[in-house]
Amino acid sequence: MDFLFHIFETFSEITSAIGWIFALAFCVSLVILAILLANSMQRLKKYGCKAGLARELKSRILESSKFLNMLYRGNVHAAEAGKELMHILPDKNKHLLFREFLGRFLSRPVQNLESQPSLQSLSDEFAIVSSIQRSVSAIRSVAAILPAVGLCGTLMGMFRAFTGTDFNDPDMQNVMTELMMDFGTALWTTILAVIIKVWADIWCSFGPQRQVSIMTDELVQLKYYVFDVLEQQPEQTQTTPPADTVTVTPQPEDTGIVQKVEEQKTVDSKSKDSNEDK
């Protein structure tokens, strides 16, 4: 309780120093930054990953012969694919981007990946990554406005200090109080703006931005790992004749006819050879 009272007292002092207009501007900026940060961190918790996940998933895929067969043939039902993905990615609430990516490989309608440009370009996955990146960029944009707000407060404080103070007042204590209030506005607006801007930049660089970079790298690595696995697909020998090949099995009753036709062909060929000798 004392801690909250101390925070409220400090906030009141800063508000009285910078004025309620700038205090409201900083409060709105902090609320917007908090919402954007919470949104980006929540999405990264669902879609993000740690470094080295792609290599770990590759080893799990190679260890599962059933998953490999499903990956080779494609056109797997969604329920069957989800059941098998539980062995590769056990946690349903994490790594959703990689789960959806592998699920799209399993459910692809054709085996030939050249007919699946969305899988080759990772269009669906990069759309999610881009949306998270936009949230991070929005945080940086809001933080970039704050130094301008601080500079505006500095200019207004200095302007009021030199033009709004009545230096003819015989009570010098009132004069100094007004000067200190105006200088406080000029000083605290800049200090708060710089602190929030630096904090937002550091947080984005070592927090969301770093995780987005790791997620993008691991996603691209997993794509090439899966492509390598599919290129090593064992060739399957055809056990059935082609559709345009017709195999005719002679029936027992046709055997005599076939023999007579062959004898007649033999006689004709012999007579032809004798005529040529003459």
Short mmCIF file of C-alpha atoms in Angstrom, two decimals:
data_model
loop_
_atom_site.label_atom_id
_atom_site.label_comp_id
_atom_site.label_asym_id
_atom_site.label_seq_id
_atom_site.Cartn_x
_atom_site.Cartn_y
_atom_site.Cartn_z
CA MET A 1 0.00 0.00 0.00
CA ASP A 2 2.83 2.39 0.85
CA PHE A 3 4.48 1.55 -2.47
CA LEU A 4 1.35 2.50 -4.42
CA PHE A 5 1.00 5.70 -2.42
CA HIS A 6 4.62 6.57 -3.18
CA ILE A 7 4.05 5.97 -6.90
CA PHE A 8 0.93 8.14 -6.86
CA GLU A 9 2.78 10.90 -5.03
CA THR A 10 5.64 10.80 -7.54
CA PHE A 11 3.19 10.85 -10.43
CA SER A 12 1.43 13.87 -8.91
CA GLU A 13 4.71 15.74 -8.57
CA ILE A 14 5.68 15.01 -12.17
CA THR A 15 2.22 16.03 -13.36
CA SER A 16 2.42 19.32 -11.48
CA ALA A 17 5.89 19.90 -12.95
CA ILE A 18 5.09 19.23 -16.62
CA GLY A 19 1.43 20.22 -16.67
CA TRP A 20 -1.67 18.11 -17.22
CA ILE A 21 -1.51 18.38 -21.04
CA PHE A 22 1.91 16.76 -21.29
CA ALA A 23 1.08 14.33 -18.49
CA LEU A 24 -1.98 13.20 -20.48
CA ALA A 25 0.12 12.88 -23.65
CA PHE A 26 2.69 10.70 -21.91
CA CYS A 27 -0.01 8.57 -20.26
CA VAL A 28 -1.73 7.95 -23.60
CA SER A 29 1.62 7.05 -25.18
CA LEU A 30 2.41 4.60 -22.39
CA VAL A 31 -1.01 2.96 -22.70
CA ILE A 32 -0.60 2.56 -26.48
CA LEU A 33 2.91 1.14 -26.02
CA ALA A 34 1.66 -1.30 -23.37
CA ILE A 35 -1.16 -2.53 -25.63
CA LEU A 36 1.15 -3.00 -28.62
CA LEU A 37 3.77 -4.75 -26.51
CA ALA A 38 1.20 -7.07 -24.93
CA ASN A 39 -0.25 -7.92 -28.35
CA SER A 40 3.13 -8.65 -29.91
CA MET A 41 4.35 -10.70 -26.95
CA GLN A 42 1.13 -12.72 -26.87
CA ARG A 43 1.43 -13.55 -30.56
CA LEU A 44 5.11 -14.39 -30.20
CA LYS A 45 4.23 -16.73 -27.36
CA LYS A 46 1.92 -18.61 -29.74
CA TYR A 47 3.98 -18.47 -32.93
CA GLY A 48 7.53 -17.86 -31.72
CA CYS A 49 10.25 -20.37 -31.02
CA LYS A 50 13.70 -20.79 -29.61
CA ALA A 51 16.87 -20.97 -31.65
CA GLY A 52 17.59 -24.47 -32.98
CA LEU A 53 13.95 -25.61 -33.22
CA ALA A 54 14.20 -26.40 -36.94
CA ARG A 55 17.10 -28.81 -36.42
CA GLU A 56 15.26 -30.45 -33.55
CA LEU A 57 12.12 -30.88 -35.66
CA LYS A 58 14.15 -32.38 -38.49
CA SER A 59 15.55 -35.06 -36.18
CA ARG A 60 12.05 -35.85 -34.90
CA ILE A 61 10.71 -36.12 -38.45
CA LEU A 62 13.50 -38.49 -39.51
CA GLU A 63 12.87 -40.67 -36.47
CA SER A 64 9.16 -41.11 -37.31
CA SER A 65 8.71 -43.44 -40.30
CA LYS A 66 4.95 -42.93 -40.29
CA PHE A 67 5.31 -39.16 -40.46
CA LEU A 68 7.86 -39.53 -43.27
CA ASN A 69 5.47 -41.65 -45.34
CA MET A 70 2.69 -39.14 -44.81
CA LEU A 71 5.04 -36.33 -45.76
CA TYR A 72 6.06 -38.14 -48.96
CA ARG A 73 2.60 -38.83 -50.28
CA GLY A 74 0.74 -35.71 -49.07
CA ASN A 75 -3.06 -35.38 -49.28
CA VAL A 76 -3.40 -36.39 -45.62
CA HIS A 77 -6.67 -35.77 -43.81
CA ALA A 78 -6.59 -32.92 -41.30
CA ALA A 79 -7.54 -35.11 -38.35
CA GLU A 80 -4.86 -37.68 -39.16
CA ALA A 81 -2.27 -34.97 -39.74
CA GLY A 82 -3.10 -33.28 -36.43
CA LYS A 83 -2.80 -36.57 -34.59
CA GLU A 84 0.62 -37.28 -36.07
CA LEU A 85 1.82 -33.72 -35.48
CA MET A 86 1.28 -34.24 -31.76
CA HIS A 87 4.34 -36.54 -31.80
CA ILE A 88 6.44 -33.87 -33.52
CA LEU A 89 5.11 -30.82 -31.61
CA PRO A 90 3.46 -32.02 -28.40
CA ASP A 91 2.38 -28.60 -27.08
CA LYS A 92 -0.74 -27.37 -28.88
CA ASN A 93 -0.43 -23.81 -27.60
CA LYS A 94 3.13 -23.17 -28.80
CA HIS A 95 4.94 -23.11 -32.14
CA LEU A 96 1.64 -22.75 -34.00
CA LEU A 97 3.38 -21.27 -37.03
CA PHE A 98 5.56 -24.38 -37.44
CA ARG A 99 2.62 -26.68 -36.74
CA GLU A 100 0.55 -25.01 -39.46
CA PHE A 101 3.50 -25.11 -41.84
CA LEU A 102 4.03 -28.87 -41.43
CA GLY A 103 0.27 -29.39 -41.60
CA ARG A 104 0.16 -27.66 -44.98
CA PHE A 105 2.89 -29.98 -46.24
CA LEU A 106 0.96 -33.04 -45.09
CA SER A 107 -2.36 -31.91 -46.57
CA ARG A 108 -1.01 -30.71 -49.92
CA PRO A 109 -3.17 -32.16 -52.73
CA VAL A 110 -0.26 -33.21 -54.97
CA GLN A 111 3.14 -34.76 -54.37
CA ASN A 112 4.96 -32.40 -56.72
CA LEU A 113 5.99 -29.30 -54.77
CA GLU A 114 6.46 -27.31 -57.97
CA SER A 115 2.67 -27.11 -58.17
CA GLN A 116 2.54 -25.61 -54.66
CA PRO A 117 4.09 -22.11 -54.92
CA SER A 118 2.63 -21.08 -51.56
CA LEU A 119 4.69 -23.78 -49.84
CA GLN A 120 7.85 -22.77 -51.67
CA SER A 121 7.46 -19.07 -50.87
CA LEU A 122 6.06 -19.56 -47.34
CA SER A 123 3.40 -16.97 -48.19
CA ASP A 124 0.99 -17.87 -45.38
CA GLU A 125 3.72 -18.05 -42.75
CA PHE A 126 5.40 -14.82 -43.78
CA ALA A 127 2.02 -13.06 -43.67
CA ILE A 128 1.83 -13.84 -39.94
CA VAL A 129 5.45 -12.81 -39.44
CA SER A 130 4.76 -9.53 -41.25
CA SER A 131 1.78 -8.78 -39.02
CA ILE A 132 3.93 -9.28 -35.90
CA GLN A 133 6.65 -7.15 -37.46
CA ARG A 134 4.11 -4.37 -38.03
CA SER A 135 3.26 -4.40 -34.32
CA VAL A 136 6.93 -4.01 -33.47
CA SER A 137 7.27 -1.19 -36.01
CA ALA A 138 4.23 0.52 -34.48
CA ILE A 139 5.94 0.44 -31.07
CA ARG A 140 9.01 2.10 -32.53
CA SER A 141 6.86 4.68 -34.34
CA VAL A 142 4.99 5.68 -31.18
CA ALA A 143 8.26 5.87 -29.25
CA ALA A 144 9.80 8.01 -32.01
CA ILE A 145 7.10 10.67 -31.51
CA LEU A 146 7.92 11.14 -27.83
CA PRO A 147 11.16 13.14 -28.31
CA ALA A 148 9.16 15.63 -30.37
CA VAL A 149 6.65 15.89 -27.50
CA GLY A 150 9.52 16.42 -25.07
CA LEU A 151 11.04 19.11 -27.27
CA CYS A 152 7.67 20.84 -27.50
CA GLY A 153 7.41 20.82 -23.70
CA THR A 154 10.94 22.22 -23.41
CA LEU A 155 10.16 25.08 -25.78
CA MET A 156 6.89 25.88 -24.05
CA GLY A 157 8.51 25.80 -20.60
CA MET A 158 11.34 28.10 -21.66
CA PHE A 159 8.94 30.44 -23.42
CA ARG A 160 6.72 30.76 -20.36
CA ALA A 161 9.75 31.20 -18.10
CA PHE A 162 10.99 34.26 -19.98
CA THR A 163 7.72 35.79 -21.12
CA GLY A 164 5.16 34.77 -18.54
CA THR A 165 7.05 35.55 -15.36
CA ASP A 166 6.45 38.91 -13.74
CA PHE A 167 9.92 40.03 -12.77
CA ASN A 168 8.49 43.29 -11.34
CA ASP A 169 6.80 41.37 -8.55
CA PRO A 170 8.35 42.52 -5.26
CA ASP A 171 7.95 39.03 -3.82
CA MET A 172 10.97 37.28 -5.31
CA GLN A 173 9.85 33.96 -3.87
CA ASN A 174 6.82 33.95 -6.18
CA VAL A 175 9.05 34.90 -9.10
CA MET A 176 11.46 32.05 -8.40
CA THR A 177 8.58 29.61 -7.90
CA GLU A 178 7.14 30.47 -11.32
CA LEU A 179 10.57 30.17 -12.92
CA MET A 180 11.19 26.79 -11.33
CA MET A 181 7.80 25.52 -12.47
CA ASP A 182 8.44 26.60 -16.05
CA PHE A 183 11.97 25.20 -16.02
CA GLY A 184 10.57 21.99 -14.53
CA THR A 185 8.19 21.67 -17.47
CA ALA A 186 11.06 22.22 -19.90
CA LEU A 187 13.28 19.70 -18.13
CA TRP A 188 10.89 16.89 -17.18
CA THR A 189 9.18 16.63 -20.56
CA THR A 190 12.52 15.99 -22.25
CA ILE A 191 13.69 13.57 -19.55
CA LEU A 192 10.49 11.51 -19.67
CA ALA A 193 10.46 11.43 -23.47
CA VAL A 194 14.07 10.25 -23.67
CA ILE A 195 13.57 7.60 -20.96
CA ILE A 196 10.47 6.13 -22.63
CA LYS A 197 12.08 6.24 -26.10
CA VAL A 198 15.26 4.47 -24.95
CA TRP A 199 13.26 1.89 -22.99
CA ALA A 200 11.02 1.12 -25.99
CA ASP A 201 14.00 0.77 -28.35
CA ILE A 202 15.91 -1.52 -25.99
CA TRP A 203 12.83 -3.62 -25.29
CA CYS A 204 12.03 -4.03 -28.99
CA SER A 205 15.60 -4.85 -29.94
CA PHE A 206 16.16 -7.51 -27.28
CA GLY A 207 12.54 -8.66 -27.04
CA PRO A 208 10.03 -8.86 -29.91
CA GLN A 209 12.43 -7.94 -32.73
CA ARG A 210 14.94 -10.58 -31.70
CA GLN A 211 12.25 -13.25 -31.43
CA VAL A 212 10.83 -12.32 -34.84
CA SER A 213 14.30 -12.69 -36.38
CA ILE A 214 14.80 -16.09 -34.73
CA MET A 215 11.35 -17.25 -35.84
CA THR A 216 12.00 -16.19 -39.44
CA ASP A 217 15.40 -17.92 -39.57
CA GLU A 218 14.07 -21.14 -38.06
CA LEU A 219 11.09 -21.16 -40.42
CA VAL A 220 13.31 -20.84 -43.49
CA GLN A 221 15.65 -23.54 -42.16
CA LEU A 222 12.72 -25.89 -41.54
CA LYS A 223 11.50 -25.30 -45.08
CA TYR A 224 14.83 -26.37 -46.58
CA TYR A 225 15.07 -29.30 -44.17
CA VAL A 226 11.67 -30.58 -45.32
CA PHE A 227 12.58 -30.05 -48.96
CA ASP A 228 15.78 -32.04 -48.44
CA VAL A 229 13.79 -34.85 -46.86
CA LEU A 230 11.33 -34.91 -49.76
CA GLU A 231 14.16 -34.94 -52.32
CA GLN A 232 15.51 -38.09 -50.65
CA GLN A 233 12.19 -39.88 -51.13
CA PRO A 234 12.81 -43.51 -52.12
CA GLU A 235 11.68 -44.45 -55.63
CA GLN A 236 8.69 -46.78 -55.73
CA THR A 237 8.64 -49.46 -58.41
CA GLN A 238 5.46 -49.75 -60.39
CA THR A 239 3.63 -52.98 -59.60
CA THR A 240 0.78 -52.40 -62.02
CA PRO A 241 1.06 -52.03 -65.81
CA PRO A 242 0.31 -48.67 -67.38
CA ALA A 243 -3.27 -47.82 -68.12
CA ASP A 244 -2.79 -47.86 -71.91
CA THR A 245 -1.20 -51.36 -71.93
CA VAL A 246 -3.58 -54.25 -72.55
CA THR A 247 -2.44 -57.77 -71.69
CA VAL A 248 -4.31 -60.52 -73.50
CA THR A 249 -4.13 -64.03 -72.13
CA PRO A 250 -4.96 -66.69 -74.72
CA GLN A 251 -7.74 -69.06 -73.78
CA PRO A 252 -7.32 -72.84 -74.10
CA GLU A 253 -9.81 -73.08 -76.97
CA ASP A 254 -7.82 -70.50 -78.96
CA THR A 255 -4.57 -72.48 -78.81
CA GLY A 256 -5.30 -74.57 -81.90
CA ILE A 257 -6.16 -71.54 -83.97
CA VAL A 258 -2.96 -69.83 -82.95
CA GLN A 259 -0.90 -72.89 -83.89
CA LYS A 260 -2.54 -73.12 -87.33
CA VAL A 261 -1.86 -69.46 -88.00
CA GLU A 262 1.80 -69.89 -87.04
CA GLU A 263 2.16 -73.01 -89.29
CA GLN A 264 0.62 -71.13 -92.22
CA LYS A 265 3.08 -68.25 -91.68
CA THR A 266 5.99 -70.74 -91.66
CA VAL A 267 4.88 -72.34 -94.97
CA ASP A 268 4.47 -68.96 -96.63
CA SER A 269 7.92 -67.83 -95.54
CA LYS A 270 9.55 -71.05 -96.88
CA SER A 271 7.85 -70.74 -100.26
CA LYS A 272 8.94 -67.13 -100.49
CA ASP A 273 12.57 -68.08 -99.79
CA SER A 274 12.53 -70.80 -102.47
CA ASN A 275 11.19 -68.39 -105.08
CA GLU A 276 13.96 -65.94 -104.27
CA ASP A 277 16.62 -68.68 -104.72
CA LYS A 278 15.32 -69.48 -108.18
#
